[in-house]
Tab-separated table of C-alpha atoms and ligand atoms in Angstrom:
chain	number	residue	atom	x	y	z
A	460	MET	CA	0.000	0.000	0.000
A	461	ALA	CA	1.269	3.480	-0.894
A	462	LYS	CA	2.530	5.548	2.018
A	463	ARG	CA	0.547	8.706	2.655
A	464	ILE	CA	2.221	12.048	2.846
A	465	ALA	CA	0.530	15.230	3.972
A	466	ILE	CA	2.022	18.446	2.621
A	467	VAL	CA	1.253	21.363	4.924
A	468	GLU	CA	2.392	24.403	3.000
A	469	ASP	CA	0.579	27.640	2.166
A	470	GLU	CA	2.711	28.499	-0.862
A	471	ALA	CA	0.587	26.841	-3.513
A	472	GLU	CA	3.322	26.582	-6.104
A	473	LEU	CA	5.798	24.912	-3.773
A	474	ALA	CA	3.068	22.610	-2.474
A	475	SER	CA	2.199	21.361	-5.961
A	476	LEU	CA	5.849	20.964	-6.882
A	477	LEU	CA	6.289	18.706	-3.836
A	478	GLU	CA	3.078	16.860	-4.600
A	479	TYR	CA	4.196	16.235	-8.168
A	480	ASN	CA	7.570	14.839	-7.111
A	481	LEU	CA	6.262	12.668	-4.283
A	482	THR	CA	3.429	11.266	-6.409
A	483	ARG	CA	5.894	10.423	-9.133
A	484	HIS	CA	7.785	8.286	-6.593
A	485	GLY	CA	4.691	6.289	-5.690
A	486	TYR	CA	3.477	8.172	-2.643
A	487	GLU	CA	-0.090	9.201	-2.042
A	488	THR	CA	-0.260	12.889	-1.142
A	489	ARG	CA	-2.682	15.534	0.015
A	490	ILE	CA	-2.049	19.254	0.382
A	491	PHE	CA	-3.200	21.197	3.442
A	492	GLY	CA	-3.033	24.980	3.505
A	493	GLY	CA	-2.094	25.310	7.147
A	494	SER	CA	-5.316	26.920	8.411
A	495	LYS	CA	-6.945	26.191	11.761
A	496	ASP	CA	-8.750	23.189	10.226
A	497	THR	CA	-5.535	21.511	9.175
A	498	LEU	CA	-5.171	19.377	12.313
A	499	LYS	CA	-8.682	17.962	11.850
A	500	GLY	CA	-7.927	17.253	8.186
A	501	LEU	CA	-4.702	15.475	9.106
A	502	GLU	CA	-6.482	13.352	11.701
A	503	GLN	CA	-8.897	12.159	9.040
A	504	TYR	CA	-6.187	11.596	6.418
A	505	LYS	CA	-3.846	9.725	8.825
A	506	PRO	CA	-0.580	10.319	6.961
A	507	ASP	CA	2.596	8.276	7.519
A	508	LEU	CA	4.631	11.455	7.212
A	509	VAL	CA	3.875	15.170	7.359
A	510	VAL	CA	5.937	17.678	5.392
A	511	LEU	CA	5.367	20.744	7.537
A	512	ASP	CA	6.175	24.355	6.730
A	513	VAL	CA	7.128	26.454	9.763
A	514	MET	CA	5.559	29.715	8.545
A	515	LEU	CA	1.843	29.098	8.146
A	516	PRO	CA	-0.903	31.718	7.873
A	517	GLU	CA	-3.000	30.919	10.962
A	518	MET	CA	-0.571	29.194	13.301
A	519	ASP	CA	3.076	28.311	13.230
A	520	GLY	CA	4.300	24.881	12.192
A	521	PHE	CA	5.850	24.336	15.611
A	522	GLU	CA	2.466	24.660	17.278
A	523	LEU	CA	0.893	22.309	14.738
A	524	CYS	CA	3.675	19.771	15.292
A	525	ARG	CA	3.022	19.847	19.026
A	526	GLN	CA	-0.641	19.136	18.352
A	527	ILE	CA	0.248	16.325	15.964
A	528	ARG	CA	2.371	14.735	18.689
A	529	GLN	CA	-0.499	14.948	21.149
A	530	SER	CA	-3.066	13.561	18.726
A	531	ALA	CA	-3.964	9.903	19.220
A	532	ALA	CA	-4.804	9.576	15.522
A	533	LEU	CA	-1.471	11.014	14.384
A	534	GLY	CA	0.877	9.762	17.071
A	535	ARG	CA	3.009	7.644	14.736
A	536	ALA	CA	3.397	10.126	11.863
A	537	SER	CA	6.896	11.410	11.121
A	538	VAL	CA	7.315	15.163	10.762
A	539	LEU	CA	9.725	16.698	8.279
A	540	PHE	CA	9.915	20.473	8.714
A	541	LEU	CA	10.457	23.015	5.965
A	542	THR	CA	12.131	26.090	7.347
A	543	ALA	CA	13.083	29.345	5.679
A	544	ARG	CA	15.660	30.288	8.313
A	545	SER	CA	18.549	28.191	9.475
A	546	ASP	CA	18.237	29.633	12.983
A	547	GLU	CA	14.964	27.760	13.364
A	548	VAL	CA	16.702	24.440	13.040
A	549	ASP	CA	17.541	24.054	16.719
A	550	ARG	CA	13.904	24.506	17.605
A	551	VAL	CA	12.761	22.075	14.922
A	552	LEU	CA	14.839	19.276	16.336
A	553	GLY	CA	14.202	20.296	19.924
A	554	LEU	CA	12.518	17.674	22.058
A	555	GLU	CA	9.614	19.908	22.977
A	556	ILE	CA	8.625	20.229	19.321
A	557	GLY	CA	9.313	16.672	18.233
A	558	GLY	CA	10.250	17.030	14.542
A	559	ASP	CA	12.056	14.081	12.953
A	560	ASP	CA	13.976	15.937	10.262
A	561	TYR	CA	14.088	19.292	8.505
A	562	MET	CA	15.017	20.963	5.242
A	563	THR	CA	16.014	24.576	4.832
A	564	LYS	CA	14.477	26.472	1.911
A	565	PRO	CA	15.415	26.578	-0.897
A	566	PHE	CA	15.933	22.856	-1.485
A	567	SER	CA	15.601	20.569	-4.472
A	568	PRO	CA	12.521	18.332	-4.725
A	569	ARG	CA	14.893	15.447	-5.369
A	570	GLU	CA	16.557	16.020	-2.023
A	571	LEU	CA	13.196	16.134	-0.305
A	572	VAL	CA	12.116	12.840	-1.869
A	573	ALA	CA	15.373	11.258	-0.670
A	574	ARG	CA	14.753	12.501	2.891
A	575	VAL	CA	11.174	11.280	2.895
A	576	LYS	CA	12.272	7.885	1.656
A	577	ALA	CA	15.041	7.612	4.244
A	578	ARG	CA	12.678	8.585	7.045
A	579	LEU	CA	9.973	6.097	6.081
A	580	ARG	CA	12.537	3.369	5.626
A	581	ARG	CA	13.950	3.942	9.105
A	582	GLU	CA	10.458	3.675	10.488
A	583	GLU	CA	9.846	0.392	8.732
A	584	MET	CA	13.061	-1.010	10.131
A	585	ASP	CA	11.996	-0.034	13.634
A	586	ALA	CA	8.749	-1.923	13.130
A	587	GLU	CA	10.506	-5.083	11.940
A	588	PRO	CA	11.518	-7.936	14.242
A	589	ALA	CA	15.099	-7.883	15.495
A	590	VAL	CA	15.891	-11.478	14.551
A	591	LEU	CA	15.141	-13.309	11.306
A	592	GLU	CA	15.426	-17.094	10.837
A	593	ILE	CA	15.383	-17.922	7.151
A	594	GLY	CA	16.691	-21.266	5.942
A	595	PRO	CA	20.277	-21.624	7.208
A	596	PHE	CA	20.469	-17.882	7.973
A	597	HIS	CA	20.081	-16.307	11.395
A	598	LEU	CA	20.134	-12.504	11.094
A	599	ASP	CA	20.236	-10.274	14.156
A	600	ARG	CA	19.413	-6.670	13.234
A	601	ASN	CA	20.412	-5.201	16.591
A	602	ALA	CA	23.777	-6.928	16.669
A	603	ARG	CA	24.124	-6.602	12.868
A	604	ARG	CA	25.337	-10.188	12.657
A	605	VAL	CA	24.459	-13.010	10.308
A	606	VAL	CA	25.159	-16.619	11.181
A	607	GLN	CA	24.854	-19.159	8.374
A	608	ALA	CA	24.610	-22.807	9.398
A	609	GLY	CA	26.356	-22.040	12.693
A	610	ARG	CA	29.152	-19.938	11.181
A	611	GLU	CA	29.212	-16.153	11.560
A	612	LEU	CA	29.715	-14.310	8.263
A	613	PRO	CA	32.373	-11.556	8.275
A	614	LEU	CA	30.172	-9.008	6.498
A	615	THR	CA	30.933	-5.366	5.781
A	616	ALA	CA	28.169	-2.836	6.539
A	617	THR	CA	27.020	-2.806	2.908
A	618	GLU	CA	27.114	-6.590	2.580
A	619	PHE	CA	24.996	-6.838	5.701
A	620	ASN	CA	22.451	-4.361	4.311
A	621	LEU	CA	22.372	-6.190	1.007
A	622	LEU	CA	21.893	-9.608	2.598
A	623	GLU	CA	19.229	-8.225	4.908
A	624	PHE	CA	17.406	-6.818	1.888
A	625	PHE	CA	17.554	-10.125	0.030
A	626	LEU	CA	16.493	-12.195	3.039
A	627	THR	CA	13.408	-10.008	3.422
A	628	HIS	CA	12.684	-9.844	-0.339
A	629	ARG	CA	13.086	-13.451	-1.445
A	630	GLY	CA	12.011	-14.920	-4.742
A	631	ARG	CA	11.663	-11.648	-6.651
A	632	ALA	CA	14.038	-10.262	-9.264
A	633	TYR	CA	15.541	-6.831	-8.635
A	634	SER	CA	17.389	-4.640	-11.106
A	635	ARG	CA	20.658	-2.982	-10.139
A	636	GLU	CA	18.847	0.355	-10.011
A	637	GLN	CA	16.204	-1.022	-7.659
A	638	LEU	CA	18.903	-2.452	-5.411
A	639	LEU	CA	20.756	0.875	-5.375
A	640	GLU	CA	17.563	2.661	-4.471
A	641	SER	CA	16.601	0.214	-1.710
A	642	VAL	CA	19.961	-0.684	-0.172
A	643	TRP	CA	22.122	2.381	-0.773
A	644	GLY	CA	19.209	4.858	-0.551
A	645	ALA	CA	20.004	8.546	-0.666
A	646	GLN	CA	23.796	8.132	-0.890
A	647	ARG	CA	23.697	7.736	-4.656
A	648	TYR	CA	27.368	8.401	-5.457
A	649	VAL	CA	27.491	4.745	-6.387
A	650	THR	CA	26.913	3.231	-9.817
A	651	PRO	CA	25.086	0.050	-10.903
A	652	ARG	CA	28.537	-1.518	-11.252
A	653	THR	CA	28.963	-1.141	-7.468
A	654	VAL	CA	26.053	-3.531	-7.052
A	655	ASP	CA	27.839	-6.232	-9.058
A	656	VAL	CA	30.973	-5.869	-6.951
A	657	HIS	CA	29.063	-6.272	-3.702
A	658	ILE	CA	26.998	-9.160	-5.038
A	659	ARG	CA	30.205	-10.965	-5.957
A	660	ARG	CA	31.653	-10.450	-2.465
A	661	LEU	CA	28.416	-11.550	-0.848
A	662	ARG	CA	28.350	-14.698	-2.960
A	663	GLU	CA	31.859	-15.550	-1.814
A	664	GLN	CA	30.466	-15.645	1.714
A	665	ILE	CA	27.106	-17.333	1.338
A	666	GLU	CA	27.527	-19.670	-1.647
A	667	GLU	CA	29.187	-23.071	-1.581
A	668	GLN	CA	30.376	-22.422	-5.134
A	669	PRO	CA	30.440	-18.647	-5.667
A	670	GLU	CA	31.019	-19.077	-9.409
A	671	ASN	CA	27.927	-21.287	-9.619
A	672	PRO	CA	25.519	-19.521	-7.235
A	673	ARG	CA	22.411	-21.321	-5.990
A	674	ARG	CA	21.088	-18.786	-3.496
A	675	LEU	CA	21.796	-15.393	-5.022
A	676	THR	CA	21.240	-15.921	-8.708
A	677	THR	CA	21.697	-13.697	-11.760
A	678	VAL	CA	18.603	-12.789	-13.714
A	679	ARG	CA	20.020	-12.341	-17.192
A	680	GLY	CA	19.593	-8.901	-18.694
A	681	PHE	CA	17.890	-7.642	-15.538
A	682	GLY	CA	19.579	-8.092	-12.175
A	683	TYR	CA	19.499	-10.517	-9.262
A	684	ARG	CA	17.181	-12.740	-7.306
A	685	PHE	CA	17.525	-14.378	-3.885
A	686	GLU	CA	16.052	-17.860	-4.036
A	687	GLU	CA	13.703	-19.050	-1.314
A	688	PRO	CA	15.840	-21.442	0.809
A	689	ALA	CA	14.692	-25.056	0.645
B	2025	CA	CA1	4.812	29.361	4.398
């Protein structure tokens, strides 16, 4: 199901620019103008994340954030502030306000999408169980360890992330671009070739015959697939 994002921003042009970019990345969005009714609207919409402008016409974003945090219907929503002044940043992240992240105007829509994605991903991870038992693999998210058939794998941080992704997304083919997007996320100074390098290293650890992989297979002309363990 598509994640819902509420855009609370009174500048109509900026609001539709954000809506356009978030929708394009598969999110469901709704724009709120930041009037006194906005809290009620948000409670009905129940967004996963609120993009919240600080300077709103009828109240300030800080006050609205406080109300969001106190609302039973909105308790779990993340809040990403949009601020026009860098000196507001300390307040945004202050405990009494309870924002999760912020962006200072002007910013690129691309950067905002990356932040939204990162935030929602972090939330998903928090909701996931700490230990996974899949076939011969025992993955402990808190300890960031993977034991395969009783032997701990000496994984780098990226190899761990990659294996964790595959263990939780078994049986489906993923392109290099999709893997970059999901595993490397916002830090996109890596190329599709990077994926191949890490796949090869991961195979050396988890395959009996890395040159003839049975678990992490190549999908010709497309990418890779992690086979459901027998
Ligand atoms: Ca504004």
